[in-house]
Amino acid sequence: MRKPIVAGNWKMNKTVAEAQALVADIKRDLAECSGVDVVVCPPFTALAAVSEAITGSQLDLGAQNMHWEGSGAYTGEIAPPMLRELFCHYVILGHSERREYAGETDAIVNKKLKAALAANLRPIVCVGEQLADRDAGRTEAVVEQQLRGSLANCSAREWTDVVVAYEPVWAIGTGRTATPDQAQEVHAFIRSVIRDLADDSIAQTVRIQYGGSMKPANAAELISQPDIDGGLIGGAALDAASFVAIVQAAL
Ligand code: 13P
């Protein structure tokens, strides 16, 4: 049995004060959520404050990106040990917005993946096709290429810390969600690629989140699909009541 994982990707939203207010509400409403791993991923500037706020709770902390080097002359970047110091346990890697606006390639995502695993951070590796890919019948080809590039050279031990997020780009922030059947089809395909990259028992344990306009109204139906193990939530994670309702749907 895979434990569901619901993560809130706050993207470039929330000042420190706003982040503290949001996480206080989430924490209050999720006092009991041991059946689901719940992760909040604020922007870098709010990590320390949110880390302090969730101490002793069941919430976990994630970052939205990191560099692959441990330190050095990389202006504007954040290194894995800096995240660990703030008790970050997860890091989102290869989000489509980073691929699109920061030019991240599968090779870069793979370097970050290896660095995250070496630093004891659990990577949430994002893959997903553009609308044009889907319309051209290229969804599986695109997702497979992203998986093979981003997740190359993982040991069996490393696979146990990996989370994959399937985020069809056309569903992100558009209000247009993949139907449960569409999402399940790609999740099952992702699991088959992991089986090929690793083995069957690893493929059965790796958690695969869905992301893209997930909200309280559609979360239960998506997460109840056999290969959907939770959600990576954008817009709805900025509102405590919506985020909590999605976690409850996963329960
Ligand atoms: P939305 O939930 O706003 O569509 O964003 C999804 C996402 O990109 C999470 O990483």
mmCIF file of C-alpha atoms and ligand atoms in Angstrom:
data_model
loop_
_atom_site.group_PDB
_atom_site.id
_atom_site.type_symbol
_atom_site.label_atom_id
_atom_site.label_comp_id
_atom_site.label_asym_id
_atom_site.label_seq_id
_atom_site.Cartn_x
_atom_site.Cartn_y
_atom_site.Cartn_z
ATOM 1 C CA MET A 1 0.000 0.000 0.000
ATOM 2 C CA ARG A 2 1.303 3.430 -0.944
ATOM 3 C CA LYS A 3 0.629 6.222 1.549
ATOM 4 C CA PRO A 4 -0.963 9.186 -0.252
ATOM 5 C CA ILE A 5 1.061 12.386 -0.410
ATOM 6 C CA VAL A 6 -0.502 15.810 -0.885
ATOM 7 C CA ALA A 7 1.844 18.753 -1.386
ATOM 8 C CA GLY A 8 1.049 22.445 -1.706
ATOM 9 C CA ASN A 9 3.244 24.271 -4.195
ATOM 10 C CA TRP A 10 2.814 27.902 -3.231
ATOM 11 C CA LYS A 11 4.909 29.062 -6.211
ATOM 12 C CA MET A 12 5.848 32.787 -6.064
ATOM 13 C CA ASN A 13 3.147 33.650 -3.566
ATOM 14 C CA LYS A 14 2.993 34.664 0.105
ATOM 15 C CA THR A 15 5.174 37.046 2.060
ATOM 16 C CA VAL A 16 6.524 35.744 5.351
ATOM 17 C CA ALA A 17 3.553 37.167 7.262
ATOM 18 C CA GLU A 18 1.075 35.723 4.776
ATOM 19 C CA ALA A 19 2.821 32.349 4.853
ATOM 20 C CA GLN A 20 2.664 32.239 8.631
ATOM 21 C CA ALA A 21 -1.049 32.974 8.563
ATOM 22 C CA LEU A 22 -1.744 30.322 5.926
ATOM 23 C CA VAL A 23 0.259 27.582 7.599
ATOM 24 C CA ALA A 24 -1.297 28.351 10.983
ATOM 25 C CA ASP A 25 -4.749 27.698 9.505
ATOM 26 C CA ILE A 26 -3.615 24.495 7.774
ATOM 27 C CA LYS A 27 -1.981 23.247 10.949
ATOM 28 C CA ARG A 28 -5.062 23.978 13.041
ATOM 29 C CA ASP A 29 -7.371 22.131 10.641
ATOM 30 C CA LEU A 30 -5.073 19.172 10.063
ATOM 31 C CA ALA A 31 -4.246 18.191 13.613
ATOM 32 C CA GLU A 32 -5.063 14.593 12.647
ATOM 33 C CA CYS A 33 -3.812 13.526 9.246
ATOM 34 C CA SER A 34 -1.570 10.560 9.884
ATOM 35 C CA GLY A 35 -2.980 8.645 6.904
ATOM 36 C CA VAL A 36 -1.574 11.141 4.405
ATOM 37 C CA ASP A 37 1.832 12.761 4.045
ATOM 38 C CA VAL A 38 1.167 16.500 3.864
ATOM 39 C CA VAL A 39 3.875 18.818 2.566
ATOM 40 C CA VAL A 40 3.891 22.605 2.223
ATOM 41 C CA CYS A 41 6.317 24.218 -0.215
ATOM 42 C CA PRO A 42 6.526 27.974 0.401
ATOM 43 C CA PRO A 43 8.924 30.296 -1.448
ATOM 44 C CA PHE A 44 12.527 30.312 -0.142
ATOM 45 C CA THR A 45 12.015 33.530 1.838
ATOM 46 C CA ALA A 46 9.268 31.939 3.950
ATOM 47 C CA LEU A 47 10.906 28.537 4.526
ATOM 48 C CA ALA A 48 12.422 29.428 7.908
ATOM 49 C CA ALA A 49 9.210 30.901 9.304
ATOM 50 C CA VAL A 50 7.059 28.032 8.038
ATOM 51 C CA SER A 51 9.582 25.521 9.334
ATOM 52 C CA GLU A 52 9.310 27.005 12.787
ATOM 53 C CA ALA A 53 5.519 27.165 12.590
ATOM 54 C CA ILE A 54 5.120 23.460 11.755
ATOM 55 C CA THR A 55 7.559 22.144 14.338
ATOM 56 C CA GLY A 56 5.894 19.327 16.246
ATOM 57 C CA SER A 57 3.040 18.998 13.749
ATOM 58 C CA GLN A 58 2.444 16.342 11.101
ATOM 59 C CA LEU A 59 3.142 18.787 8.312
ATOM 60 C CA ASP A 60 6.348 18.471 6.356
ATOM 61 C CA LEU A 61 8.383 21.144 4.597
ATOM 62 C CA GLY A 62 9.432 21.241 0.963
ATOM 63 C CA ALA A 63 11.295 23.681 -1.273
ATOM 64 C CA GLN A 64 10.345 24.491 -4.868
ATOM 65 C CA ASN A 65 13.805 24.215 -6.406
ATOM 66 C CA MET A 66 17.498 24.021 -5.530
ATOM 67 C CA HIS A 67 20.931 23.992 -7.142
ATOM 68 C CA TRP A 68 22.877 20.756 -7.509
ATOM 69 C CA GLU A 69 26.122 22.056 -5.993
ATOM 70 C CA GLY A 70 26.616 22.165 -2.239
ATOM 71 C CA SER A 71 28.018 25.715 -2.240
ATOM 72 C CA GLY A 72 29.922 28.108 -4.460
ATOM 73 C CA ALA A 73 29.748 31.009 -6.886
ATOM 74 C CA TYR A 74 26.162 30.589 -8.092
ATOM 75 C CA THR A 75 24.530 33.959 -7.531
ATOM 76 C CA GLY A 76 20.885 33.717 -6.614
ATOM 77 C CA GLU A 77 20.899 29.950 -6.084
ATOM 78 C CA ILE A 78 20.144 27.829 -2.995
ATOM 79 C CA ALA A 79 22.130 24.707 -2.068
ATOM 80 C CA PRO A 80 20.795 21.418 -0.633
ATOM 81 C CA PRO A 81 22.466 21.839 2.804
ATOM 82 C CA MET A 82 20.760 25.230 3.176
ATOM 83 C CA LEU A 83 17.412 23.488 2.787
ATOM 84 C CA ARG A 84 18.335 20.717 5.179
ATOM 85 C CA GLU A 85 19.346 23.294 7.769
ATOM 86 C CA LEU A 86 15.745 24.567 7.742
ATOM 87 C CA PHE A 87 14.389 21.017 8.163
ATOM 88 C CA CYS A 88 13.197 20.737 4.585
ATOM 89 C CA HIS A 89 12.512 17.106 3.746
ATOM 90 C CA TYR A 90 11.228 17.481 0.185
ATOM 91 C CA VAL A 91 12.168 19.481 -2.892
ATOM 92 C CA ILE A 92 10.144 19.941 -6.076
ATOM 93 C CA LEU A 93 12.345 19.429 -9.140
ATOM 94 C CA GLY A 94 11.720 20.024 -12.830
ATOM 95 C CA HIS A 95 8.380 21.781 -12.463
ATOM 96 C CA SER A 96 7.088 22.756 -15.904
ATOM 97 C CA GLU A 97 7.404 26.431 -14.958
ATOM 98 C CA ARG A 98 11.137 25.886 -14.291
ATOM 99 C CA ARG A 99 11.474 23.944 -17.522
ATOM 100 C CA GLU A 100 9.721 26.751 -19.418
ATOM 101 C CA TYR A 101 11.025 29.924 -17.737
ATOM 102 C CA ALA A 102 14.416 28.811 -16.412
ATOM 103 C CA GLY A 103 15.395 26.456 -19.235
ATOM 104 C CA GLU A 104 15.674 23.360 -17.042
ATOM 105 C CA THR A 105 16.372 20.251 -19.072
ATOM 106 C CA ASP A 106 16.040 16.609 -18.071
ATOM 107 C CA ALA A 107 19.826 16.495 -17.625
ATOM 108 C CA ILE A 108 19.708 19.403 -15.171
ATOM 109 C CA VAL A 109 16.784 17.836 -13.314
ATOM 110 C CA ASN A 110 18.780 14.605 -13.045
ATOM 111 C CA LYS A 111 21.772 16.437 -11.551
ATOM 112 C CA LYS A 112 19.468 18.051 -9.012
ATOM 113 C CA LEU A 113 17.819 14.713 -8.280
ATOM 114 C CA LYS A 114 21.145 13.075 -7.491
ATOM 115 C CA ALA A 115 22.161 16.039 -5.309
ATOM 116 C CA ALA A 116 18.839 15.985 -3.447
ATOM 117 C CA LEU A 117 19.096 12.266 -2.733
ATOM 118 C CA ALA A 118 22.697 12.650 -1.560
ATOM 119 C CA ALA A 119 21.540 15.390 0.830
ATOM 120 C CA ASN A 120 18.660 13.295 2.202
ATOM 121 C CA LEU A 121 16.015 15.407 0.524
ATOM 122 C CA ARG A 122 13.093 13.630 -1.125
ATOM 123 C CA PRO A 123 12.693 14.872 -4.688
ATOM 124 C CA ILE A 124 9.243 15.440 -6.182
ATOM 125 C CA VAL A 125 10.091 15.126 -9.866
ATOM 126 C CA CYS A 126 7.587 16.750 -12.220
ATOM 127 C CA VAL A 127 6.788 15.540 -15.719
ATOM 128 C CA GLY A 128 3.960 16.349 -18.107
ATOM 129 C CA GLU A 129 3.088 17.073 -21.693
ATOM 130 C CA GLN A 130 2.062 20.315 -23.397
ATOM 131 C CA LEU A 131 -1.350 20.546 -25.033
ATOM 132 C CA ALA A 132 0.226 20.303 -28.489
ATOM 133 C CA ASP A 133 1.918 17.038 -27.462
ATOM 134 C CA ARG A 134 -1.393 15.581 -26.314
ATOM 135 C CA ASP A 135 -3.217 16.713 -29.442
ATOM 136 C CA ALA A 136 -0.479 15.109 -31.561
ATOM 137 C CA GLY A 137 -0.766 11.806 -29.653
ATOM 138 C CA ARG A 138 2.703 12.284 -28.178
ATOM 139 C CA THR A 139 1.830 12.280 -24.463
ATOM 140 C CA GLU A 140 3.500 8.961 -23.654
ATOM 141 C CA ALA A 141 6.583 9.685 -25.752
ATOM 142 C CA VAL A 142 7.131 13.066 -24.060
ATOM 143 C CA VAL A 143 6.518 11.774 -20.546
ATOM 144 C CA GLU A 144 8.730 8.743 -21.107
ATOM 145 C CA GLN A 145 11.599 10.903 -22.349
ATOM 146 C CA GLN A 146 11.269 13.191 -19.318
ATOM 147 C CA LEU A 147 11.210 10.212 -16.948
ATOM 148 C CA ARG A 148 14.211 8.482 -18.517
ATOM 149 C CA GLY A 149 16.237 11.694 -18.528
ATOM 150 C CA SER A 150 15.230 13.069 -15.134
ATOM 151 C CA LEU A 151 15.306 9.782 -13.210
ATOM 152 C CA ALA A 152 18.421 8.202 -14.728
ATOM 153 C CA ASN A 153 20.857 6.241 -12.557
ATOM 154 C CA CYS A 154 18.848 5.852 -9.353
ATOM 155 C CA SER A 155 19.826 3.009 -7.057
ATOM 156 C CA ALA A 156 17.153 0.825 -5.451
ATOM 157 C CA ARG A 157 17.776 2.604 -2.159
ATOM 158 C CA GLU A 158 17.392 6.013 -3.819
ATOM 159 C CA TRP A 159 14.105 5.073 -5.496
ATOM 160 C CA THR A 160 12.448 4.696 -2.089
ATOM 161 C CA ASP A 161 12.762 8.478 -1.590
ATOM 162 C CA VAL A 162 11.544 9.528 -5.036
ATOM 163 C CA VAL A 163 8.084 10.966 -5.649
ATOM 164 C CA VAL A 164 6.918 11.613 -9.219
ATOM 165 C CA ALA A 165 4.322 14.266 -10.073
ATOM 166 C CA TYR A 166 2.389 14.037 -13.332
ATOM 167 C CA GLU A 167 1.369 17.557 -14.246
ATOM 168 C CA PRO A 168 -0.083 17.961 -17.741
ATOM 169 C CA VAL A 169 0.984 21.501 -18.628
ATOM 170 C CA TRP A 170 -2.391 22.300 -20.186
ATOM 171 C CA ALA A 171 -4.080 21.627 -16.824
ATOM 172 C CA ILE A 172 -1.851 23.872 -14.688
ATOM 173 C CA GLY A 173 -3.599 27.012 -13.525
ATOM 174 C CA THR A 174 -6.146 26.737 -16.317
ATOM 175 C CA GLY A 175 -9.083 25.268 -14.425
ATOM 176 C CA ARG A 176 -8.965 22.468 -16.980
ATOM 177 C CA THR A 177 -8.282 19.221 -15.122
ATOM 178 C CA ALA A 178 -7.383 15.931 -16.731
ATOM 179 C CA THR A 179 -10.317 13.578 -16.339
ATOM 180 C CA PRO A 180 -9.715 10.778 -13.831
ATOM 181 C CA ASP A 181 -9.462 8.333 -16.753
ATOM 182 C CA GLN A 182 -6.978 10.506 -18.654
ATOM 183 C CA ALA A 183 -4.839 10.949 -15.566
ATOM 184 C CA GLN A 184 -5.014 7.284 -14.549
ATOM 185 C CA GLU A 185 -3.917 6.228 -18.028
ATOM 186 C CA VAL A 186 -0.748 8.325 -17.830
ATOM 187 C CA HIS A 187 -0.067 7.361 -14.189
ATOM 188 C CA ALA A 188 -0.233 3.670 -15.122
ATOM 189 C CA PHE A 189 2.122 4.384 -18.005
ATOM 190 C CA ILE A 190 4.546 6.229 -15.686
ATOM 191 C CA ARG A 191 4.529 3.227 -13.358
ATOM 192 C CA SER A 192 5.347 0.951 -16.295
ATOM 193 C CA VAL A 193 8.328 3.145 -17.205
ATOM 194 C CA ILE A 194 9.548 3.038 -13.594
ATOM 195 C CA ARG A 195 9.217 -0.761 -13.750
ATOM 196 C CA ASP A 196 11.494 -0.698 -16.747
ATOM 197 C CA LEU A 197 13.972 1.749 -15.159
ATOM 198 C CA ALA A 198 14.029 -0.114 -11.820
ATOM 199 C CA ASP A 199 11.947 -3.227 -11.148
ATOM 200 C CA ASP A 200 8.386 -4.248 -10.380
ATOM 201 C CA SER A 201 8.560 -3.999 -6.595
ATOM 202 C CA ILE A 202 10.047 -0.492 -6.783
ATOM 203 C CA ALA A 203 7.417 0.506 -9.355
ATOM 204 C CA GLN A 204 4.710 -0.642 -6.935
ATOM 205 C CA THR A 205 6.043 1.546 -4.119
ATOM 206 C CA VAL A 206 6.913 4.834 -5.871
ATOM 207 C CA ARG A 207 4.212 7.421 -5.269
ATOM 208 C CA ILE A 208 2.871 9.329 -8.272
ATOM 209 C CA GLN A 209 0.997 12.567 -7.608
ATOM 210 C CA TYR A 210 -1.378 14.266 -10.009
ATOM 211 C CA GLY A 211 -1.122 18.050 -10.442
ATOM 212 C CA GLY A 212 -3.104 20.503 -12.539
ATOM 213 C CA SER A 213 -6.218 22.338 -11.324
ATOM 214 C CA MET A 214 -6.809 19.843 -8.528
ATOM 215 C CA LYS A 215 -9.403 21.187 -6.132
ATOM 216 C CA PRO A 216 -11.772 19.899 -3.435
ATOM 217 C CA ALA A 217 -14.464 19.121 -6.029
ATOM 218 C CA ASN A 218 -12.299 16.787 -8.128
ATOM 219 C CA ALA A 219 -9.647 15.531 -5.694
ATOM 220 C CA ALA A 220 -11.437 12.446 -4.350
ATOM 221 C CA GLU A 221 -12.230 11.070 -7.784
ATOM 222 C CA LEU A 222 -8.690 11.640 -9.041
ATOM 223 C CA ILE A 223 -6.965 10.247 -5.963
ATOM 224 C CA SER A 224 -9.204 7.173 -5.909
ATOM 225 C CA GLN A 225 -7.719 6.033 -9.231
ATOM 226 C CA PRO A 226 -5.487 2.998 -8.704
ATOM 227 C CA ASP A 227 -2.220 4.671 -9.751
ATOM 228 C CA ILE A 228 -2.847 8.194 -8.404
ATOM 229 C CA ASP A 229 -1.234 8.536 -4.983
ATOM 230 C CA GLY A 230 -2.034 12.129 -4.079
ATOM 231 C CA GLY A 231 -1.746 15.597 -5.492
ATOM 232 C CA LEU A 232 0.610 18.475 -6.132
ATOM 233 C CA ILE A 233 -1.587 21.479 -5.619
ATOM 234 C CA GLY A 234 -0.990 25.009 -6.898
ATOM 235 C CA GLY A 235 -3.777 27.575 -6.696
ATOM 236 C CA ALA A 236 -5.961 25.624 -4.265
ATOM 237 C CA ALA A 237 -3.019 25.296 -1.849
ATOM 238 C CA LEU A 238 -3.067 29.067 -1.273
ATOM 239 C CA ASP A 239 -6.378 28.767 0.533
ATOM 240 C CA ALA A 240 -6.303 26.785 3.781
ATOM 241 C CA ALA A 241 -9.871 25.492 3.516
ATOM 242 C CA SER A 242 -9.348 24.206 -0.040
ATOM 243 C CA PHE A 243 -6.007 22.603 0.735
ATOM 244 C CA VAL A 244 -7.349 20.925 3.869
ATOM 245 C CA ALA A 245 -10.375 19.642 1.934
ATOM 246 C CA ILE A 246 -8.057 18.056 -0.644
ATOM 247 C CA VAL A 247 -6.032 16.364 2.111
ATOM 248 C CA GLN A 248 -9.279 15.076 3.595
ATOM 249 C CA ALA A 249 -10.308 13.744 0.198
ATOM 250 C CA ALA A 250 -7.032 11.827 0.105
ATOM 251 C CA LEU A 251 -7.752 10.366 3.545
HETATM 252 P P1 13P B 1 -2.637 24.484 -10.174
HETATM 253 O O1 13P B 1 -3.160 23.596 -9.078
HETATM 254 O O2 13P B 1 -2.763 25.943 -9.875
HETATM 255 O O3 13P B 1 -3.194 24.097 -11.508
HETATM 256 O O4 13P B 1 -1.056 24.214 -10.256
HETATM 257 C C1 13P B 1 -0.589 22.915 -10.290
HETATM 258 C C2 13P B 1 0.868 22.933 -10.120
HETATM 259 O O5 13P B 1 1.595 23.416 -10.975
HETATM 260 C C3 13P B 1 1.433 22.397 -8.876
HETATM 261 O O6 13P B 1 2.798 22.261 -8.955
#
